[in-house]
Amino acid sequence: WFRAHCPAAFETRHLNSILSRAPIWVRLQLNDRSLALNEFKGKGWDARPAAGLPDAFALPPNAGVADTDVHRRGFVEIQDLGSQLVLAHTPIVPGQIWLDACAGAGGKTLQLAHALISAPGRSENLPGRVDATDLRPSMLEELHERASRARLANVRIVPTAAGPYDGVLIDAPCSGSGTWRRLPHMKWYTQPAMLAEFAVLQLSLLAKNSSLVKPGGLLVYATCSLSHVENLDVVAAFLAQHTDFAAEKPTKKFGGHYDGHGTTLLPGTLDSDGFYVSLLRRQ
C-alpha cells in the first residue's frame, strides 16, 4: 500500500537501500578531523566521507561509536546523514537566534548550535543561540547532557518558547518510513490511518509555531517520512492557510527531489535514511 505514498521508494536503487542494513553516520565536531579518523582506523573501521559535507562520515553498521574516546569527549555525534542534510539545505547565518520546537534528544539541535557559532573564514565565534523545547522531559535531559559534552554553551532548554526567532525548526513526529531500513518491523506495524493522524498533528505544529517566526525568517519543516501525506500534503495545507509564508527552493543540492514545497531525500541517493525538508519563508 505504501507505493502510492512514495512511488520513487520502489525504484531499484532506493528499494535496495531500504532492504539493506544502514551504515552508522557520524558528524565530527572538531577542527582536527584526524583525531577521530585515526581512532576509527585503529579500530578497523573504514570511514567513508559524504560528498559535500566535510564533517559527515559513514562507519560500518556494527561500529561501537559510543565507546570511543572522541565520542566521550564530545567530538563526535551519531547522526544519520539524512538528518544532517535537513540543516545542510537550510540557509543558517551565524549569530542568529533559532528555536528547535521538537528537539527530542537534540541531534539537529547540536548541529544547528554549532552552525550558529561557526563562520567560514572568521576566527571568532558569533553569539548565535538555539532555544530547545520538547514535550518529553527525559529527552531534554539527554539533550542537556549531549550539549554539555560537546561544550556548546549556546543551547538553552526552555519550557515554552517566546519569539520572534530568526528561524524555527520543526522536526515533526511522523510515521518514520524513511527509517525503515533501521527499523524493518515498522513496515508491518505502520498502517495508512496512522499517517493521516500524524498529518493532523504535523499541521497543528506548523500552525502553532509559525507565529514565532519573525518577518523574513524561516520556518523549517522536516520529517523522516517518505509519504506525501506527511510531507507535501501537510506543507500545501499550511501554505493555503498561512498566506504570509512561501516555500523557498534550497540553494544547495544534495541529490534530493524538490516538489515545489520541499525536498525529498531518498535512501538510495547517498546511503542515508529518508527525509523531507521544507523551507518556508515568512513574508
mmCIF file of C-alpha atoms in Angstrom:
data_model
loop_
_atom_site.group_PDB
_atom_site.id
_atom_site.type_symbol
_atom_site.label_atom_id
_atom_site.label_comp_id
_atom_site.label_asym_id
_atom_site.label_seq_id
_atom_site.Cartn_x
_atom_site.Cartn_y
_atom_site.Cartn_z
ATOM 1 C CA TRP A 1 0.000 0.000 0.000
ATOM 2 C CA PHE A 2 2.931 2.356 0.503
ATOM 3 C CA ARG A 3 3.737 2.510 -3.212
ATOM 4 C CA ALA A 4 1.058 5.177 -3.693
ATOM 5 C CA HIS A 5 2.652 7.265 -0.914
ATOM 6 C CA CYS A 6 6.128 7.325 -2.492
ATOM 7 C CA PRO A 7 6.494 5.567 -5.864
ATOM 8 C CA ALA A 8 10.179 6.561 -6.074
ATOM 9 C CA ALA A 9 10.975 4.451 -2.987
ATOM 10 C CA PHE A 10 10.248 1.350 -5.101
ATOM 11 C CA GLU A 11 12.887 2.182 -7.705
ATOM 12 C CA THR A 12 15.659 -0.415 -7.580
ATOM 13 C CA ARG A 13 18.438 1.668 -6.013
ATOM 14 C CA HIS A 14 16.207 3.046 -3.260
ATOM 15 C CA LEU A 15 14.445 -0.249 -2.573
ATOM 16 C CA ASN A 16 17.805 -1.998 -2.326
ATOM 17 C CA SER A 17 18.909 0.569 0.262
ATOM 18 C CA ILE A 18 15.699 0.239 2.264
ATOM 19 C CA LEU A 19 16.147 -3.549 2.307
ATOM 20 C CA SER A 20 19.795 -3.419 3.407
ATOM 21 C CA ARG A 21 21.481 -2.538 6.681
ATOM 22 C CA ALA A 22 22.241 1.119 7.151
ATOM 23 C CA PRO A 23 25.729 2.362 7.991
ATOM 24 C CA ILE A 24 26.320 4.380 11.134
ATOM 25 C CA TRP A 25 26.698 8.004 10.137
ATOM 26 C CA VAL A 26 28.576 10.379 12.424
ATOM 27 C CA ARG A 27 29.129 14.118 12.470
ATOM 28 C CA LEU A 28 32.523 15.415 13.608
ATOM 29 C CA GLN A 29 32.695 18.491 15.849
ATOM 30 C CA LEU A 30 36.413 19.285 15.917
ATOM 31 C CA ASN A 31 38.877 21.244 13.834
ATOM 32 C CA ASP A 32 41.394 18.419 13.506
ATOM 33 C CA ARG A 33 39.371 15.571 11.974
ATOM 34 C CA SER A 34 42.397 13.270 12.107
ATOM 35 C CA LEU A 35 41.860 12.839 15.857
ATOM 36 C CA ALA A 36 38.602 10.997 15.184
ATOM 37 C CA LEU A 37 39.601 9.356 11.916
ATOM 38 C CA ASN A 38 42.763 7.899 13.433
ATOM 39 C CA GLU A 39 40.813 6.336 16.289
ATOM 40 C CA PHE A 40 38.300 4.878 13.828
ATOM 41 C CA LYS A 41 41.169 3.481 11.744
ATOM 42 C CA GLY A 42 42.736 1.966 14.834
ATOM 43 C CA LYS A 43 39.520 0.052 15.447
ATOM 44 C CA GLY A 44 39.497 -1.240 11.896
ATOM 45 C CA TRP A 45 36.577 0.913 10.776
ATOM 46 C CA ASP A 46 36.574 2.268 7.242
ATOM 47 C CA ALA A 47 35.314 5.877 7.482
ATOM 48 C CA ARG A 48 33.600 6.851 4.246
ATOM 49 C CA PRO A 49 33.155 10.634 3.745
ATOM 50 C CA ALA A 50 29.950 12.187 2.451
ATOM 51 C CA ALA A 51 30.161 14.305 -0.675
ATOM 52 C CA GLY A 52 29.530 17.955 0.136
ATOM 53 C CA LEU A 53 29.523 17.549 3.927
ATOM 54 C CA PRO A 54 33.115 17.545 5.221
ATOM 55 C CA ASP A 55 32.128 16.593 8.774
ATOM 56 C CA ALA A 56 29.935 13.587 7.862
ATOM 57 C CA PHE A 57 31.362 10.053 7.705
ATOM 58 C CA ALA A 58 29.794 6.615 7.341
ATOM 59 C CA LEU A 59 31.062 3.787 9.540
ATOM 60 C CA PRO A 60 30.248 0.042 9.461
ATOM 61 C CA PRO A 61 26.809 -0.918 10.869
ATOM 62 C CA ASN A 62 28.309 -2.544 13.981
ATOM 63 C CA ALA A 63 30.753 0.247 14.856
ATOM 64 C CA GLY A 64 30.595 0.949 18.589
ATOM 65 C CA VAL A 65 30.932 4.708 18.270
ATOM 66 C CA ALA A 66 29.533 5.431 21.731
ATOM 67 C CA ASP A 67 32.506 3.615 23.284
ATOM 68 C CA THR A 68 35.159 5.706 21.524
ATOM 69 C CA ASP A 69 37.252 8.334 23.236
ATOM 70 C CA VAL A 70 36.301 11.005 20.689
ATOM 71 C CA HIS A 71 32.596 10.396 21.376
ATOM 72 C CA ARG A 72 33.059 10.553 25.149
ATOM 73 C CA ARG A 73 34.900 13.871 24.703
ATOM 74 C CA GLY A 74 32.087 15.354 22.611
ATOM 75 C CA PHE A 75 33.999 15.470 19.339
ATOM 76 C CA VAL A 76 31.663 13.063 17.531
ATOM 77 C CA GLU A 77 27.884 12.808 17.353
ATOM 78 C CA ILE A 78 25.962 9.850 15.942
ATOM 79 C CA GLN A 79 23.563 11.363 13.407
ATOM 80 C CA ASP A 80 22.294 9.888 10.173
ATOM 81 C CA LEU A 81 23.327 11.680 7.001
ATOM 82 C CA GLY A 82 19.691 12.317 6.057
ATOM 83 C CA SER A 83 19.209 14.085 9.365
ATOM 84 C CA GLN A 84 22.348 16.150 8.806
ATOM 85 C CA LEU A 85 21.138 17.132 5.327
ATOM 86 C CA VAL A 86 17.990 18.758 6.723
ATOM 87 C CA LEU A 87 20.069 21.621 8.111
ATOM 88 C CA ALA A 88 22.595 21.422 5.273
ATOM 89 C CA HIS A 89 19.731 22.507 2.984
ATOM 90 C CA THR A 90 18.892 25.390 5.317
ATOM 91 C CA PRO A 91 20.471 28.862 4.954
ATOM 92 C CA ILE A 92 21.712 29.402 8.513
ATOM 93 C CA VAL A 93 23.507 32.634 9.366
ATOM 94 C CA PRO A 94 25.945 32.612 12.330
ATOM 95 C CA GLY A 95 24.683 34.891 15.100
ATOM 96 C CA GLN A 96 21.000 34.153 14.502
ATOM 97 C CA ILE A 97 18.569 33.037 17.219
ATOM 98 C CA TRP A 98 16.672 29.836 16.454
ATOM 99 C CA LEU A 99 14.075 27.603 18.088
ATOM 100 C CA ASP A 100 14.110 23.822 17.836
ATOM 101 C CA ALA A 101 10.458 23.199 18.618
ATOM 102 C CA CYS A 102 10.602 19.373 18.647
ATOM 103 C CA ALA A 103 14.138 18.938 19.873
ATOM 104 C CA GLY A 104 13.968 15.392 21.217
ATOM 105 C CA ALA A 105 17.435 14.212 22.229
ATOM 106 C CA GLY A 106 18.925 17.017 20.176
ATOM 107 C CA GLY A 107 20.814 15.666 17.173
ATOM 108 C CA LYS A 108 19.737 18.561 14.979
ATOM 109 C CA THR A 109 19.823 20.964 17.943
ATOM 110 C CA LEU A 110 23.553 20.398 18.371
ATOM 111 C CA GLN A 111 24.197 20.618 14.643
ATOM 112 C CA LEU A 112 22.263 23.888 14.500
ATOM 113 C CA ALA A 113 24.038 25.289 17.561
ATOM 114 C CA HIS A 114 27.403 24.508 16.011
ATOM 115 C CA ALA A 115 26.421 26.217 12.735
ATOM 116 C CA LEU A 116 25.268 29.354 14.540
ATOM 117 C CA ILE A 117 28.704 29.992 16.042
ATOM 118 C CA SER A 118 30.764 28.920 13.040
ATOM 119 C CA ALA A 119 31.570 31.492 10.379
ATOM 120 C CA PRO A 120 33.781 30.343 7.474
ATOM 121 C CA GLY A 121 36.896 32.487 7.212
ATOM 122 C CA ARG A 122 36.412 34.090 10.619
ATOM 123 C CA SER A 123 38.287 33.150 13.751
ATOM 124 C CA GLU A 124 35.795 34.478 16.295
ATOM 125 C CA ASN A 125 32.593 32.820 17.408
ATOM 126 C CA LEU A 126 29.353 34.719 16.931
ATOM 127 C CA PRO A 127 26.717 34.750 19.708
ATOM 128 C CA GLY A 128 24.071 32.661 17.931
ATOM 129 C CA ARG A 129 21.718 30.605 20.103
ATOM 130 C CA VAL A 130 19.260 27.728 19.924
ATOM 131 C CA ASP A 131 16.280 27.517 22.242
ATOM 132 C CA ALA A 132 15.155 23.900 22.534
ATOM 133 C CA THR A 133 11.847 22.544 23.748
ATOM 134 C CA ASP A 134 10.008 19.221 23.652
ATOM 135 C CA LEU A 135 7.015 17.603 25.315
ATOM 136 C CA ARG A 136 9.236 14.789 26.662
ATOM 137 C CA PRO A 137 11.362 15.951 29.646
ATOM 138 C CA SER A 138 13.544 12.826 29.558
ATOM 139 C CA MET A 139 14.632 13.634 26.006
ATOM 140 C CA LEU A 140 15.569 17.166 27.019
ATOM 141 C CA GLU A 141 17.680 15.774 29.844
ATOM 142 C CA GLU A 142 19.626 13.763 27.292
ATOM 143 C CA LEU A 143 19.966 16.876 25.133
ATOM 144 C CA HIS A 144 21.381 18.793 28.095
ATOM 145 C CA GLU A 145 23.998 16.067 28.654
ATOM 146 C CA ARG A 146 24.945 15.976 24.975
ATOM 147 C CA ALA A 147 25.245 19.767 24.733
ATOM 148 C CA SER A 148 27.451 19.824 27.824
ATOM 149 C CA ARG A 149 29.646 17.033 26.449
ATOM 150 C CA ALA A 150 30.000 18.937 23.166
ATOM 151 C CA ARG A 151 30.807 22.160 25.042
ATOM 152 C CA LEU A 152 28.007 24.023 23.267
ATOM 153 C CA ALA A 153 27.020 26.808 25.632
ATOM 154 C CA ASN A 154 24.610 28.357 23.129
ATOM 155 C CA VAL A 155 21.894 25.732 23.646
ATOM 156 C CA ARG A 156 19.158 26.881 26.006
ATOM 157 C CA ILE A 157 16.426 24.471 27.079
ATOM 158 C CA VAL A 158 13.161 26.348 27.575
ATOM 159 C CA PRO A 159 9.773 25.119 28.883
ATOM 160 C CA THR A 160 7.932 27.396 26.463
ATOM 161 C CA ALA A 161 9.206 29.415 23.531
ATOM 162 C CA ALA A 162 8.870 33.177 23.236
ATOM 163 C CA GLY A 163 9.766 34.560 19.809
ATOM 164 C CA PRO A 164 10.253 36.094 17.487
ATOM 165 C CA TYR A 165 13.049 33.937 16.101
ATOM 166 C CA ASP A 166 15.192 34.169 13.005
ATOM 167 C CA GLY A 167 14.295 30.561 12.371
ATOM 168 C CA VAL A 168 12.131 27.806 13.808
ATOM 169 C CA LEU A 169 12.892 24.137 13.171
ATOM 170 C CA ILE A 170 10.049 21.633 13.389
ATOM 171 C CA ASP A 171 11.427 18.108 13.130
ATOM 172 C CA ALA A 172 7.928 16.732 13.421
ATOM 173 C CA PRO A 173 6.792 13.404 14.874
ATOM 174 C CA CYS A 174 5.976 11.115 11.959
ATOM 175 C CA SER A 175 5.485 7.537 10.797
ATOM 176 C CA GLY A 176 9.238 7.150 10.290
ATOM 177 C CA SER A 177 9.013 5.383 6.928
ATOM 178 C CA GLY A 178 12.349 6.934 5.991
ATOM 179 C CA THR A 179 13.999 4.898 8.756
ATOM 180 C CA TRP A 180 12.529 1.511 7.870
ATOM 181 C CA ARG A 181 15.973 0.171 6.935
ATOM 182 C CA ARG A 182 16.958 0.639 10.584
ATOM 183 C CA LEU A 183 13.589 -0.448 11.995
ATOM 184 C CA PRO A 184 12.259 -3.010 9.496
ATOM 185 C CA HIS A 185 9.499 -4.222 11.801
ATOM 186 C CA MET A 186 7.846 -0.811 11.388
ATOM 187 C CA LYS A 187 6.888 -1.779 7.820
ATOM 188 C CA TRP A 188 4.357 -4.190 9.312
ATOM 189 C CA TYR A 189 3.335 -2.012 12.253
ATOM 190 C CA THR A 190 2.604 1.164 10.274
ATOM 191 C CA GLN A 191 -0.894 1.453 8.813
ATOM 192 C CA PRO A 192 -2.351 4.051 6.389
ATOM 193 C CA ALA A 193 -4.635 5.552 9.037
ATOM 194 C CA MET A 194 -1.612 6.339 11.218
ATOM 195 C CA LEU A 195 -0.160 8.607 8.540
ATOM 196 C CA ALA A 196 -3.367 10.627 8.384
ATOM 197 C CA GLU A 197 -3.292 11.025 12.169
ATOM 198 C CA PHE A 198 0.309 12.209 12.072
ATOM 199 C CA ALA A 199 -0.584 14.715 9.346
ATOM 200 C CA VAL A 200 -3.127 16.371 11.627
ATOM 201 C CA LEU A 201 -0.518 16.710 14.376
ATOM 202 C CA GLN A 202 2.125 17.963 11.944
ATOM 203 C CA LEU A 203 -0.146 20.672 10.534
ATOM 204 C CA SER A 204 -1.030 21.814 14.053
ATOM 205 C CA LEU A 205 2.675 22.073 14.962
ATOM 206 C CA LEU A 206 3.347 24.227 11.909
ATOM 207 C CA ALA A 207 0.390 26.494 12.684
ATOM 208 C CA LYS A 208 1.289 26.795 16.379
ATOM 209 C CA ASN A 209 4.934 27.695 15.799
ATOM 210 C CA SER A 210 4.563 29.872 12.711
ATOM 211 C CA SER A 211 3.749 32.924 14.823
ATOM 212 C CA LEU A 212 7.177 32.641 16.485
ATOM 213 C CA VAL A 213 8.983 33.358 13.204
ATOM 214 C CA LYS A 214 9.925 36.989 12.640
ATOM 215 C CA PRO A 215 9.135 38.613 9.258
ATOM 216 C CA GLY A 216 11.778 37.490 6.790
ATOM 217 C CA GLY A 217 12.615 34.484 8.972
ATOM 218 C CA LEU A 218 12.454 30.775 8.197
ATOM 219 C CA LEU A 219 10.106 28.043 9.316
ATOM 220 C CA VAL A 220 11.823 24.714 8.575
ATOM 221 C CA TYR A 221 9.602 21.645 8.446
ATOM 222 C CA ALA A 222 11.197 18.191 8.436
ATOM 223 C CA THR A 223 10.128 14.570 8.786
ATOM 224 C CA CYS A 224 11.857 11.213 8.468
ATOM 225 C CA SER A 225 8.864 10.093 6.399
ATOM 226 C CA LEU A 226 8.697 9.334 2.681
ATOM 227 C CA SER A 227 4.903 9.686 2.442
ATOM 228 C CA HIS A 228 3.407 12.650 0.597
ATOM 229 C CA VAL A 229 0.602 12.579 3.199
ATOM 230 C CA GLU A 230 3.040 13.765 5.870
ATOM 231 C CA ASN A 231 5.217 15.885 3.600
ATOM 232 C CA LEU A 232 3.930 17.687 0.515
ATOM 233 C CA ASP A 233 0.280 17.493 1.595
ATOM 234 C CA VAL A 234 0.980 18.963 5.043
ATOM 235 C CA VAL A 235 3.059 21.844 3.683
ATOM 236 C CA ALA A 236 0.477 22.596 0.978
ATOM 237 C CA ALA A 237 -2.297 22.704 3.578
ATOM 238 C CA PHE A 238 -0.243 25.005 5.806
ATOM 239 C CA LEU A 239 0.547 27.429 2.976
ATOM 240 C CA ALA A 240 -3.117 27.534 1.964
ATOM 241 C CA GLN A 241 -3.971 28.669 5.499
ATOM 242 C CA HIS A 242 -0.990 30.977 6.040
ATOM 243 C CA THR A 243 -0.520 33.256 3.049
ATOM 244 C CA ASP A 244 2.261 35.174 4.835
ATOM 245 C CA PHE A 245 4.576 32.200 4.232
ATOM 246 C CA ALA A 246 6.027 30.966 0.945
ATOM 247 C CA ALA A 247 8.060 27.874 0.064
ATOM 248 C CA GLU A 248 11.691 28.567 -0.794
ATOM 249 C CA LYS A 249 13.816 26.331 -3.010
ATOM 250 C CA PRO A 250 17.124 25.331 -1.376
ATOM 251 C CA THR A 251 20.215 26.845 -2.953
ATOM 252 C CA LYS A 252 22.276 23.783 -2.010
ATOM 253 C CA LYS A 253 21.616 20.485 -3.772
ATOM 254 C CA PHE A 254 22.398 17.041 -2.407
ATOM 255 C CA GLY A 255 20.541 14.866 -4.891
ATOM 256 C CA GLY A 256 17.056 15.304 -3.447
ATOM 257 C CA HIS A 257 13.854 15.946 -5.388
ATOM 258 C CA TYR A 258 12.217 19.362 -4.928
ATOM 259 C CA ASP A 259 8.440 19.215 -5.435
ATOM 260 C CA GLY A 260 7.747 22.958 -5.228
ATOM 261 C CA HIS A 261 7.101 22.789 -1.481
ATOM 262 C CA GLY A 262 10.006 20.765 -0.125
ATOM 263 C CA THR A 263 12.796 18.300 -0.884
ATOM 264 C CA THR A 264 12.609 14.525 -0.559
ATOM 265 C CA LEU A 265 15.885 12.751 0.269
ATOM 266 C CA LEU A 266 15.618 9.095 -0.734
ATOM 267 C CA PRO A 267 17.773 6.373 0.899
ATOM 268 C CA GLY A 268 19.485 5.165 -2.279
ATOM 269 C CA THR A 269 20.876 8.568 -3.247
ATOM 270 C CA LEU A 270 23.528 8.914 -0.534
ATOM 271 C CA ASP A 271 23.035 5.700 1.502
ATOM 272 C CA SER A 272 21.115 7.531 4.229
ATOM 273 C CA ASP A 273 17.743 7.419 5.907
ATOM 274 C CA GLY A 274 14.896 9.061 4.010
ATOM 275 C CA PHE A 275 13.948 12.626 4.953
ATOM 276 C CA TYR A 276 11.805 15.516 3.786
ATOM 277 C CA VAL A 277 12.658 19.176 4.371
ATOM 278 C CA SER A 278 10.671 22.280 3.507
ATOM 279 C CA LEU A 279 11.934 25.858 3.846
ATOM 280 C CA LEU A 280 9.070 28.270 4.489
ATOM 281 C CA ARG A 281 9.954 31.965 4.432
ATOM 282 C CA ARG A 282 7.743 34.418 6.292
ATOM 283 C CA GLN A 283 6.954 37.431 4.143
#
